[in-house]
XYZ file of N, CA and C in Angstrom:
696
model
N -16.340 -19.026 45.675
C -16.767 -20.223 46.383
C -16.029 -20.372 47.710
N -14.728 -20.144 47.676
C -13.937 -20.230 48.906
C -14.388 -19.192 49.910
N -14.657 -17.959 49.443
C -15.117 -16.898 50.350
C -16.450 -17.266 50.964
N -17.353 -17.868 50.135
C -18.653 -18.255 50.672
C -18.500 -19.361 51.703
N -17.611 -20.340 51.427
C -17.372 -21.422 52.377
C -16.805 -20.883 53.681
N -15.866 -19.935 53.562
C -15.286 -19.324 54.764
C -16.327 -18.579 55.564
N -17.200 -17.842 54.846
C -18.258 -17.096 55.524
C -19.209 -18.025 56.246
N -19.578 -19.163 55.573
C -20.471 -20.116 56.214
C -19.815 -20.768 57.421
N -18.519 -21.037 57.306
C -17.792 -21.621 58.430
C -17.775 -20.672 59.613
N -17.495 -19.385 59.337
C -17.482 -18.388 60.410
C -18.862 -18.252 61.039
N -19.914 -18.281 60.209
C -21.277 -18.161 60.737
C -21.617 -19.343 61.627
N -21.224 -20.559 61.163
C -21.479 -21.739 61.977
C -20.723 -21.707 63.289
N -19.478 -21.241 63.239
C -18.679 -21.138 64.455
C -19.279 -20.121 65.420
N -19.721 -18.987 64.894
C -20.344 -17.968 65.741
C -21.622 -18.495 66.373
N -22.405 -19.247 65.579
C -23.648 -19.807 66.113
C -23.361 -20.785 67.244
N -22.321 -21.601 67.091
C -21.964 -22.543 68.153
C -21.496 -21.809 69.399
N -20.707 -20.748 69.207
C -20.238 -19.969 70.352
C -21.423 -19.352 71.095
N -22.368 -18.790 70.334
C -23.554 -18.206 70.964
C -24.347 -19.269 71.710
N -24.498 -20.449 71.071
C -25.251 -21.532 71.714
C -24.605 -21.982 73.015
N -23.288 -22.204 72.979
C -22.583 -22.614 74.198
C -22.639 -21.519 75.264
N -22.498 -20.260 74.821
C -22.549 -19.152 75.777
C -23.901 -19.038 76.449
N -24.970 -19.149 75.661
C -26.324 -19.081 76.239
C -26.553 -20.233 77.208
N -26.120 -21.435 76.814
C -26.284 -22.591 77.702
C -25.521 -22.389 79.012
N -24.294 -21.861 78.920
C -23.497 -21.617 80.130
C -24.160 -20.577 81.028
N -24.682 -19.510 80.412
C -25.352 -18.464 81.196
C -26.577 -19.019 81.906
N -27.379 -19.782 81.185
C -28.591 -20.355 81.786
C -28.236 -21.303 82.925
N -27.218 -22.137 82.734
C -26.820 -23.076 83.783
C -26.309 -22.353 85.019
N -25.479 -21.335 84.817
C -24.919 -20.595 85.957
C -26.015 -19.900 86.735
N -26.912 -19.214 86.031
C -27.984 -18.505 86.715
C -28.992 -19.459 87.336
N -29.209 -20.615 86.709
C -30.102 -21.614 87.308
C -29.512 -22.146 88.615
N -28.199 -22.423 88.602
C -27.543 -22.873 89.836
C -27.605 -21.797 90.912
N -27.426 -20.530 90.508
C -27.533 -19.427 91.470
C -28.930 -19.342 92.048
N -29.941 -19.502 91.208
C -31.326 -19.435 91.671
C -31.620 -20.551 92.671
N -31.162 -21.766 92.342
C -31.385 -22.895 93.259
C -30.707 -22.636 94.593
N -29.478 -22.123 94.557
C -28.748 -21.838 95.792
C -29.469 -20.791 96.643
N -29.952 -19.730 95.999
C -30.644 -18.674 96.740
C -31.943 -19.168 97.344
N -32.742 -19.892 96.567
C -34.038 -20.343 97.069
C -33.894 -21.403 98.156
N -32.862 -22.238 98.034
C -32.641 -23.259 99.065
C -32.228 -22.626 100.385
N -31.441 -21.552 100.320
C -30.934 -20.927 101.537
C -31.858 -19.859 102.109
N -32.932 -19.544 101.418
C -33.906 -18.624 102.010
C -34.631 -19.321 103.155
N -34.948 -18.606 104.230
C -35.662 -19.231 105.346
C -37.066 -19.646 104.940
N -37.592 -20.631 105.667
C -38.949 -21.094 105.399
C -39.942 -19.988 105.739
N -40.912 -19.794 104.867
C -41.884 -18.721 105.090
C -42.725 -18.964 106.340
N -42.906 -20.222 106.721
C -43.735 -20.550 107.889
C -42.910 -20.788 109.147
N -41.610 -20.504 109.080
C -40.755 -20.760 110.239
C -41.188 -19.924 111.441
N -41.523 -18.658 111.191
C -41.923 -17.781 112.296
C -43.220 -18.271 112.924
N -44.202 -18.637 112.092
C -45.478 -19.119 112.623
C -45.304 -20.423 113.391
N -44.428 -21.289 112.882
C -44.184 -22.551 113.585
C -43.554 -22.309 114.949
N -42.702 -21.324 115.038
C -42.071 -20.995 116.326
C -43.100 -20.470 117.323
N -43.993 -19.619 116.850
C -45.049 -19.080 117.721
C -45.960 -20.194 118.199
N -46.285 -21.104 117.285
C -47.144 -22.230 117.668
C -46.474 -23.104 118.720
N -45.179 -23.294 118.576
C -44.444 -24.102 119.552
C -44.443 -23.438 120.927
N -44.279 -22.127 120.942
C -44.315 -21.400 122.222
C -45.681 -21.577 122.882
N -46.737 -21.513 122.074
C -48.089 -21.642 122.614
C -48.322 -23.033 123.188
N -47.755 -24.069 122.503
C -47.963 -25.442 122.955
C -47.150 -25.748 124.199
N -45.918 -25.268 124.239
C -45.015 -25.614 125.339
C -45.292 -24.818 126.605
N -46.042 -23.748 126.530
C -46.292 -22.911 127.697
C -47.795 -22.799 127.934
N -48.099 -22.774 129.186
C -49.505 -22.646 129.591
C -49.846 -21.160 129.685
N -50.286 -20.610 128.584
C -50.583 -19.187 128.522
C -52.094 -19.004 128.586
N -52.517 -18.405 129.677
C -53.964 -18.271 129.888
C -54.416 -16.829 130.039
N -53.503 -15.968 130.452
C -53.925 -14.583 130.681
C -54.212 -13.887 129.353
N -55.075 -12.884 129.442
C -55.463 -12.152 128.242
C -54.259 -11.456 127.595
N -53.363 -10.929 128.391
C -52.198 -10.222 127.859
C -51.284 -11.175 127.106
N -51.116 -12.390 127.650
C -50.256 -13.367 126.984
C -50.871 -13.825 125.650
N -52.185 -14.051 125.687
C -52.861 -14.462 124.452
C -52.796 -13.353 123.407
N -52.961 -12.103 123.863
C -52.873 -10.972 122.945
C -51.475 -10.873 122.319
N -50.465 -11.146 123.156
C -49.091 -11.121 122.651
C -48.881 -12.192 121.585
N -49.450 -13.392 121.810
C -49.324 -14.454 120.824
C -50.037 -14.093 119.514
N -51.176 -13.406 119.638
C -51.887 -12.969 118.432
C -51.043 -11.977 117.629
N -50.393 -11.074 118.367
C -49.523 -10.110 117.682
C -48.360 -10.824 117.003
N -47.791 -11.811 117.710
C -46.698 -12.578 117.115
C -47.156 -13.357 115.881
N -48.366 -13.915 115.966
C -48.891 -14.648 114.814
C -49.097 -13.729 113.614
N -49.608 -12.514 113.881
C -49.779 -11.543 112.796
C -48.431 -11.142 112.194
N -47.433 -11.002 113.067
C -46.092 -10.691 112.571
C -45.556 -11.823 111.704
N -45.824 -13.065 112.116
C -45.390 -14.204 111.320
C -46.050 -14.227 109.959
N -47.331 -13.872 109.896
C -48.022 -13.814 108.604
C -47.422 -12.735 107.720
N -47.115 -11.560 108.324
C -46.488 -10.484 107.556
C -45.111 -10.902 107.042
N -44.374 -11.614 107.898
C -43.060 -12.102 107.487
C -43.176 -13.085 106.328
N -44.178 -13.955 106.392
C -44.389 -14.928 105.324
C -44.717 -14.238 104.001
N -45.589 -13.218 104.064
C -45.935 -12.482 102.838
C -44.724 -11.742 102.266
N -43.938 -11.133 103.171
C -42.749 -10.404 102.726
C -41.740 -11.335 102.064
N -41.551 -12.519 102.643
C -40.604 -13.479 102.084
C -41.081 -13.984 100.723
N -42.382 -14.152 100.570
C -42.923 -14.572 99.279
C -42.665 -13.504 98.217
N -42.819 -12.231 98.600
C -42.531 -11.157 97.645
C -41.046 -11.107 97.311
N -40.190 -11.390 98.293
C -38.756 -11.441 98.031
C -38.423 -12.539 97.019
N -39.078 -13.678 97.156
C -38.856 -14.761 96.201
C -39.215 -14.329 94.780
N -40.343 -13.626 94.656
C -40.756 -13.159 93.335
C -39.771 -12.137 92.773
N -39.295 -11.221 93.650
C -38.322 -10.222 93.213
C -37.032 -10.897 92.745
N -36.574 -11.886 93.502
C -35.353 -12.597 93.124
C -35.547 -13.308 91.786
N -36.717 -13.909 91.600
C -36.992 -14.606 90.339
C -36.984 -13.639 89.154
N -37.642 -12.490 89.315
C -37.680 -11.493 88.232
C -36.282 -10.983 87.924
N -35.478 -10.721 88.960
C -34.117 -10.235 88.745
C -33.259 -11.274 88.025
N -33.437 -12.525 88.365
C -32.674 -13.570 87.693
C -33.073 -13.697 86.221
N -34.378 -13.592 85.944
C -34.824 -13.631 84.548
C -34.262 -12.445 83.776
N -34.312 -11.248 84.402
C -33.774 -10.052 83.750
C -32.278 -10.190 83.506
N -31.548 -10.717 84.504
C -30.104 -10.901 84.350
C -29.798 -11.900 83.237
N -30.605 -12.954 83.140
C -30.401 -13.936 82.073
C -30.583 -13.300 80.704
N -31.685 -12.549 80.545
C -31.941 -11.892 79.253
C -30.843 -10.891 78.915
N -30.395 -10.138 79.921
C -29.362 -9.136 79.685
C -28.033 -9.777 79.283
N -27.658 -10.841 79.955
C -26.393 -11.508 79.639
C -26.448 -12.170 78.264
N -27.591 -12.762 77.927
C -27.727 -13.373 76.604
C -27.632 -12.317 75.519
N -28.335 -11.180 75.729
C -28.269 -10.097 74.738
C -26.845 -9.570 74.603
N -26.144 -9.426 75.726
C -24.755 -8.963 75.692
C -23.866 -9.928 74.922
N -24.063 -11.216 75.162
C -23.265 -12.221 74.455
C -23.508 -12.159 72.951
N -24.782 -12.036 72.572
C -25.113 -11.965 71.144
C -24.489 -10.725 70.508
N -24.573 -9.578 71.211
C -23.982 -8.348 70.678
C -22.471 -8.479 70.532
N -21.817 -9.070 71.532
C -20.357 -9.213 71.471
C -19.951 -10.100 70.299
N -20.641 -11.234 70.145
C -20.318 -12.139 69.034
C -20.582 -11.456 67.693
N -21.680 -10.683 67.612
C -21.992 -9.970 66.370
C -20.912 -8.947 66.043
N -20.468 -8.192 67.065
C -19.424 -7.193 66.857
C -18.120 -7.853 66.415
N -17.787 -8.981 67.044
C -16.563 -9.695 66.652
C -16.670 -10.175 65.208
N -17.848 -10.692 64.835
C -18.040 -11.139 63.464
C -17.920 -10.014 62.459
N -18.511 -8.862 62.795
C -18.408 -7.710 61.904
C -16.967 -7.218 61.797
N -16.253 -7.248 62.930
C -14.851 -6.839 62.901
C -14.013 -7.739 62.010
N -14.267 -9.049 62.083
C -13.533 -9.979 61.223
C -13.885 -9.752 59.762
N -15.176 -9.480 59.509
C -15.595 -9.228 58.131
C -14.945 -7.960 57.577
N -14.895 -6.921 58.413
C -14.254 -5.682 57.989
C -12.770 -5.892 57.713
N -12.117 -6.671 58.568
C -10.693 -6.951 58.357
C -10.478 -7.716 57.061
N -11.391 -8.655 56.767
C -11.285 -9.418 55.524
C -11.454 -8.512 54.307
N -12.409 -7.592 54.405
C -12.623 -6.663 53.295
C -11.409 -5.765 53.101
N -10.833 -5.300 54.215
C -9.654 -4.436 54.120
C -8.468 -5.178 53.513
N -8.348 -6.470 53.829
C -7.236 -7.247 53.258
C -7.436 -7.498 51.760
N -8.668 -7.806 51.385
C -8.937 -8.148 49.997
C -9.154 -6.927 49.117
N -9.490 -5.798 49.747
C -9.806 -4.607 48.980
C -11.265 -4.610 48.564
N -11.687 -3.519 47.966
C -13.069 -3.374 47.541
C -13.264 -4.065 46.197
N -14.170 -5.048 46.157
C -14.418 -5.791 44.921
C -15.440 -5.025 44.086
N -14.973 -4.356 43.059
C -15.827 -3.529 42.218
C -15.985 -4.195 40.860
N -17.237 -4.479 40.496
C -17.511 -5.079 39.192
C -17.898 -4.030 38.161
N -18.362 -2.876 38.637
C -18.704 -1.788 37.704
C -18.626 -0.452 38.429
N -18.061 0.523 37.742
C -17.970 1.884 38.265
C -18.368 2.836 37.135
N -19.604 3.324 37.200
C -20.104 4.210 36.159
C -20.173 5.623 36.703
N -19.531 6.542 36.009
C -19.511 7.943 36.401
C -20.400 8.721 35.441
N -21.526 9.212 35.954
C -22.481 9.969 35.134
C -22.306 11.447 35.438
N -21.540 12.132 34.609
C -21.231 13.539 34.870
C -22.473 14.416 34.779
N -23.354 14.102 33.834
C -24.549 14.936 33.663
C -25.450 14.877 34.891
N -25.420 13.744 35.594
C -26.266 13.571 36.781
C -25.521 13.898 38.072
N -24.209 14.156 37.959
C -23.380 14.325 39.162
C -23.560 13.134 40.102
N -23.466 11.947 39.518
C -23.682 10.726 40.295
C -22.666 9.678 39.876
N -22.371 8.766 40.791
C -21.500 7.641 40.509
C -22.219 6.382 40.971
N -22.145 5.350 40.140
C -22.803 4.080 40.451
C -21.713 3.039 40.658
N -21.598 2.586 41.910
C -20.560 1.638 42.308
C -21.235 0.307 42.623
N -21.029 -0.681 41.737
C -21.763 -1.947 41.829
C -23.268 -1.647 41.873
N -23.922 -1.956 42.982
C -25.349 -1.679 43.099
C -25.633 -0.479 43.999
N -24.605 0.316 44.264
C -24.762 1.488 45.119
C -24.664 2.759 44.286
N -25.546 3.703 44.586
C -25.545 4.983 43.868
C -25.178 6.093 44.848
N -24.296 6.991 44.415
C -23.854 8.102 45.248
C -24.060 9.399 44.472
N -24.757 10.334 45.085
C -24.945 11.656 44.490
C -23.798 12.538 44.947
N -23.083 13.151 44.001
C -21.901 13.937 44.309
C -22.132 15.413 43.997
N -21.339 16.231 44.628
C -21.326 17.651 44.282
C -20.510 17.826 42.998
N -20.706 18.924 42.280
C -19.903 19.141 41.063
C -18.403 19.077 41.316
N -17.940 19.649 42.432
C -16.511 19.626 42.743
C -16.023 18.199 42.986
N -16.805 17.424 43.740
C -16.426 16.037 43.992
C -16.445 15.228 42.703
N -17.410 15.516 41.824
C -17.474 14.810 40.545
C -16.233 15.088 39.703
N -15.749 16.336 39.707
C -14.534 16.667 38.963
C -13.341 15.887 39.504
N -13.243 15.803 40.815
C -12.132 15.064 41.417
C -12.187 13.596 41.048
N -13.372 13.003 41.151
C -13.514 11.585 40.822
C -13.234 11.329 39.343
N -13.686 12.229 38.476
C -13.444 12.069 37.033
C -11.956 12.122 36.723
N -11.229 13.029 37.362
C -9.783 13.122 37.163
C -9.092 11.834 37.613
N -9.515 11.296 38.764
C -8.926 10.050 39.256
C -9.258 8.882 38.331
N -10.488 8.865 37.808
C -10.888 7.782 36.909
C -10.091 7.827 35.611
N -9.915 9.007 35.047
C -9.130 9.136 33.813
C -7.679 8.720 34.041
N -7.151 9.099 35.195
C -5.776 8.701 35.507
C -5.674 7.187 35.670
N -6.702 6.583 36.283
C -6.674 5.120 36.458
C -6.747 4.409 35.114
N -7.544 4.936 34.198
C -7.636 4.341 32.862
C -6.281 4.410 32.152
N -5.570 5.507 32.361
C -4.249 5.683 31.742
C -3.146 4.990 32.532
N -3.495 4.413 33.694
C -2.496 3.733 34.510
C -1.613 4.677 35.291
N -2.105 5.886 35.557
C -1.309 6.886 36.269
C -1.752 7.005 37.728
N -0.871 7.580 38.510
C -1.150 7.907 39.897
C -0.904 9.400 40.071
N -1.830 10.099 40.716
C -1.755 11.547 40.795
C -1.437 12.019 42.211
N -0.558 13.028 42.266
C -0.305 13.684 43.552
C -1.379 14.737 43.788
N -1.412 15.297 44.984
C -2.387 16.327 45.290
C -2.239 17.554 44.414
N -0.987 17.942 44.148
C -0.758 19.116 43.301
C -1.158 18.851 41.847
N -0.975 17.631 41.384
C -1.390 17.291 40.023
C -2.918 17.310 39.888
N -3.597 16.802 40.905
C -5.066 16.829 40.895
C -5.561 18.259 40.857
N -4.984 19.113 41.683
C -5.395 20.514 41.728
C -5.098 21.198 40.391
N -3.968 20.884 39.783
C -3.600 21.507 38.507
C -4.559 21.105 37.399
N -4.946 19.809 37.346
C -5.829 19.336 36.291
C -7.236 19.913 36.427
N -7.677 20.143 37.661
C -9.028 20.670 37.862
C -9.059 22.188 37.698
N -8.069 22.857 38.256
C -8.060 24.318 38.222
C -7.549 24.880 36.903
N -6.784 24.089 36.128
C -6.224 24.560 34.867
C -4.913 25.308 35.025
N -4.383 25.393 36.227
C -3.100 26.064 36.453
C -1.958 25.066 36.295
N -0.767 25.574 36.292
C 0.395 24.689 36.199
C 0.619 23.991 37.539
N 1.241 22.824 37.465
C 1.464 22.051 38.681
C 2.347 22.789 39.678
N 3.290 23.588 39.167
C 4.198 24.322 40.058
C 3.463 25.357 40.889
N 2.344 25.857 40.364
C 1.592 26.874 41.083
C 0.548 26.290 42.029
N 0.471 24.988 42.072
C -0.560 24.336 42.893
C 0.060 23.724 44.147
N -0.740 23.711 45.181
C -0.291 23.197 46.477
C -0.771 21.763 46.658
N 0.071 20.933 47.265
C -0.293 19.541 47.545
C -1.519 19.463 48.446
N -1.592 20.397 49.388
C -2.700 20.383 50.344
C -4.039 20.638 49.664
N -4.028 21.420 48.590
C -5.281 21.714 47.888
C -5.858 20.441 47.277
N -5.001 19.618 46.679
C -5.467 18.349 46.127
C -5.932 17.404 47.215
N -5.206 17.388 48.331
C -5.606 16.538 49.452
C -6.973 16.961 49.985
N -7.227 18.257 49.986
C -8.529 18.754 50.427
C -9.636 18.286 49.498
N -9.360 18.287 48.192
C -10.350 17.800 47.231
C -10.649 16.315 47.450
N -9.613 15.543 47.741
C -9.805 14.115 48.021
C -10.666 13.927 49.273
N -10.389 14.726 50.300
C -11.160 14.623 51.536
C -12.630 14.957 51.290
N -12.882 15.997 50.497
C -14.249 16.379 50.202
C -14.960 15.300 49.383
N -14.216 14.658 48.482
C -14.792 13.555 47.716
C -15.203 12.415 48.644
N -14.319 12.061 49.561
C -14.634 10.992 50.499
C -15.813 11.365 51.379
N -15.856 12.616 51.826
C -16.979 13.056 52.656
C -18.290 13.006 51.879
N -18.229 13.345 50.596
C -19.443 13.328 49.775
C -19.924 11.909 49.533
N -18.995 10.976 49.364
C -19.381 9.580 49.211
C -20.106 9.074 50.460
N -19.722 9.605 51.606
C -20.464 9.302 52.832
C -20.046 8.019 53.497
N -20.116 6.899 52.812
C -19.767 5.609 53.385
C -18.253 5.553 53.586
N -17.824 5.569 54.834
C -16.388 5.670 55.129
C -15.612 4.477 54.583
N -16.186 3.272 54.745
C -15.479 2.083 54.270
C -15.294 2.137 52.759
N -16.373 2.514 52.036
C -16.303 2.584 50.584
C -15.306 3.637 50.140
N -15.394 4.826 50.747
C -14.522 5.923 50.321
C -13.059 5.640 50.608
N -12.763 5.049 51.761
C -11.374 4.767 52.111
C -10.777 3.683 51.221
N -11.594 2.684 50.863
C -11.085 1.594 50.038
C -11.094 1.945 48.554
N -12.005 2.814 48.144
C -12.090 3.178 46.727
C -10.969 4.130 46.331
N -10.767 5.165 47.133
C -9.736 6.168 46.843
C -8.538 5.878 47.738
N -7.523 5.257 47.158
C -6.346 4.870 47.920
C -5.317 5.994 47.925
N -4.681 6.145 49.076
C -3.583 7.103 49.214
C -2.295 6.314 49.403
N -1.481 6.263 48.383
C -0.207 5.552 48.458
C 0.851 6.529 48.975
N 1.454 6.191 50.090
C 2.398 7.099 50.734
C 3.520 7.508 49.782
N 3.759 8.816 49.700
C 4.840 9.429 48.914
C 4.679 9.229 47.396
N 3.538 8.702 46.985
C 3.317 8.508 45.549
C 2.104 9.288 45.051
N 0.984 9.170 45.737
C -0.180 9.919 45.306
C -1.464 9.153 45.520
N -2.481 9.535 44.775
C -3.818 8.977 44.938
C -4.191 8.176 43.696
N -4.963 7.100 43.916
C -5.373 6.250 42.808
C -6.674 5.548 43.192
N -7.506 5.287 42.195
C -8.707 4.488 42.420
C -8.308 3.017 42.458
N -8.715 2.313 43.511
C -8.315 0.908 43.673
C -9.315 -0.008 42.964
N -9.526 0.245 41.678
C -10.408 -0.598 40.869
C -9.695 -0.888 39.553
N -10.156 -1.934 38.871
C -9.605 -2.235 37.562
C -10.085 -1.206 36.553
N -9.205 -0.812 35.658
C -9.587 0.189 34.674
C -10.653 -0.330 33.709
N -10.781 -1.664 33.633
C -11.755 -2.261 32.714
C -13.198 -2.092 33.183
N -13.398 -1.801 34.485
C -14.763 -1.675 35.000
C -15.241 -0.231 35.011
N -14.376 0.704 34.638
C -14.727 2.114 34.696
C -15.485 2.515 33.425
N -16.623 3.151 33.621
C -17.445 3.636 32.514
C -17.763 5.111 32.775
N -17.235 5.991 31.946
C -17.437 7.424 32.114
C -18.404 7.932 31.045
N -19.437 8.639 31.503
C -20.453 9.126 30.576
C -20.679 10.632 30.763
């Protein structure tokens, strides 16, 4: 119940952070858009200037009138270009808003996952059932099923039997129990290699690292209660 309450609290806090972040992004970009559009020149400024020149001056010659026509056409082109610039700025601002919102959501999600992973690492792997099916070369961990190689199954079975007996095994002891040789003739590295292959076969790094614990200078042990282990 406490874990669920904590999880709901974290989810609510993350949702509020995302909400405030999105609101801040929208406000900042909206203010930027208003500033840009206000400071853009008027699209008809050029045409108004040409019209003023025509009114203030007595232009009657054909060359002067032709020049004014060219200026008017230039003003129209300028107006069209400025309108396209406005559209480009609007599209870029919308794209920037979407990109920043997506980035914020991803960052908050990553932070939430990191906190969840840290919580799992602190609490350890909560295992309610661990069934080892030797005939199938498979292990069923809670609601997860893992298909193992015969060698990995032997390693896991040795660790499970040791956990049931309350023992912790070194690498050389693991190698001796699987190979049938004496512990003195076995190398610590060989057992460590078997553990690594078991973890690789399990595939899920978080599960394998938390399930098979390596206690420094002591050995390897399954971090589950012996009461949940079922070997078949």
